Amino acid sequence: MKFAVAASLAILTPVFAKHGMVQKRGHAQLADAIQAREEQSTDICSAAVASLGQYTVYEPACVNLIYNCLDAVNSTEAIWSQASCVAAATCDGTRNLYQLAQCQNSAISTTNASYLDYGIYANITGECAYAEGGCSMTQQNFVDFFYATLSSIESPEWPSDANSVVTNYWDVIKEWVAVEGDDIPYMNFADFLLYSDSYAEDVEEDGSCEEGA
């Protein structure tokens, strides 16, 4: 932490000096401000780590998806181009996953994030995604995707059964998107990933979203 503060000061001091703004007291205030910001960031990241996989219920399989996602975002800002990130968001909540991803790669932003990669969506729904008008994601599509993603990362843990995936994750998404029928269209699922800001306190003990969440 001290090294980070010193490095930041080394970069910023010439800028302040150029404008005649360097003072001994100013240095101390700047150092305090930088350290406070870094400590706040550390606290946020620590809190996000403490909440790993505890969106609706604690699920070790979800933690494995999160770790794989975080490995992937080391080299990309396109979080929704990674299948493990998409699956992890459904079981960790989008807010916590975004925070973890930003702690891993500060270039990731919630304000300019790309929409869900359509290729991933097509892998979820099948070839009908490329038919005229596309097709919606069914409950079975989602369950298959969740398990297939766990398989692809060679997760040593798995959900207790498919019903838990439906109750704890699918039903929460379905309630948020609030579309008629049993299925979820691409745009609604993509909106959930981008805009739901879902997190543990949004979910009641029965797994449903609180009103207004």
PDB file of N, CA, C and O in Angstrom, residues 18 59 86 98 114 123 125 162 170-171:
ATOM      1  N   LYS A  18       4.176  21.915 -11.940  1.00  0.00           N
ATOM      2  CA  LYS A  18       4.061  22.729 -13.148  1.00  0.00           C
ATOM      3  C   LYS A  18       3.122  23.900 -12.933  1.00  0.00           C
ATOM      4  O   LYS A  18       3.289  24.981 -13.486  1.00  0.00           O
ATOM      5  N   GLU A  59     -23.247 -21.516  -2.865  1.00  0.00           N
ATOM      6  CA  GLU A  59     -23.095 -22.599  -3.834  1.00  0.00           C
ATOM      7  C   GLU A  59     -21.625 -22.693  -4.258  1.00  0.00           C
ATOM      8  O   GLU A  59     -21.129 -21.837  -4.995  1.00  0.00           O
ATOM      9  N   VAL A  86     -21.039 -15.152 -17.588  1.00  0.00           N
ATOM     10  CA  VAL A  86     -22.495 -15.105 -17.730  1.00  0.00           C
ATOM     11  C   VAL A  86     -23.148 -16.033 -16.706  1.00  0.00           C
ATOM     12  O   VAL A  86     -24.076 -15.642 -15.990  1.00  0.00           O
ATOM     13  N   TYR A  98     -19.609  -7.933 -11.008  1.00  0.00           N
ATOM     14  CA  TYR A  98     -19.002  -6.731 -11.589  1.00  0.00           C
ATOM     15  C   TYR A  98     -17.896  -6.202 -10.676  1.00  0.00           C
ATOM     16  O   TYR A  98     -16.812  -5.833 -11.127  1.00  0.00           O
ATOM     17  N   SER A 114     -20.283  -4.106 -22.864  1.00  0.00           N
ATOM     18  CA  SER A 114     -20.926  -4.602 -24.076  1.00  0.00           C
ATOM     19  C   SER A 114     -22.090  -5.519 -23.714  1.00  0.00           C
ATOM     20  O   SER A 114     -22.131  -6.106 -22.630  1.00  0.00           O
ATOM     21  N   ASN A 123     -25.337 -20.496 -28.197  1.00  0.00           N
ATOM     22  CA  ASN A 123     -24.929 -21.774 -27.608  1.00  0.00           C
ATOM     23  C   ASN A 123     -25.921 -22.230 -26.544  1.00  0.00           C
ATOM     24  O   ASN A 123     -26.080 -23.432 -26.304  1.00  0.00           O
ATOM     25  N   THR A 125     -29.317 -21.430 -26.560  1.00  0.00           N
ATOM     26  CA  THR A 125     -30.629 -21.749 -27.131  1.00  0.00           C
ATOM     27  C   THR A 125     -30.571 -22.738 -28.287  1.00  0.00           C
ATOM     28  O   THR A 125     -31.559 -23.400 -28.592  1.00  0.00           O
ATOM     29  N   ALA A 162     -30.913 -30.125 -10.386  1.00  0.00           N
ATOM     30  CA  ALA A 162     -31.341 -29.115 -11.358  1.00  0.00           C
ATOM     31  C   ALA A 162     -32.417 -28.200 -10.788  1.00  0.00           C
ATOM     32  O   ALA A 162     -32.494 -27.022 -11.158  1.00  0.00           O
ATOM     33  N   TRP A 170     -32.764 -19.288 -12.105  1.00  0.00           N
ATOM     34  CA  TRP A 170     -33.694 -19.029 -13.206  1.00  0.00           C
ATOM     35  C   TRP A 170     -34.907 -18.224 -12.745  1.00  0.00           C
ATOM     36  O   TRP A 170     -35.284 -17.235 -13.379  1.00  0.00           O
ATOM     37  N   ASP A 171     -35.528 -18.626 -11.655  1.00  0.00           N
ATOM     38  CA  ASP A 171     -36.741 -17.952 -11.193  1.00  0.00           C
ATOM     39  C   ASP A 171     -36.478 -16.486 -10.859  1.00  0.00           C
ATOM     40  O   ASP A 171     -37.341 -15.625 -11.073  1.00  0.00           O
TER      41      ASP A 171
END
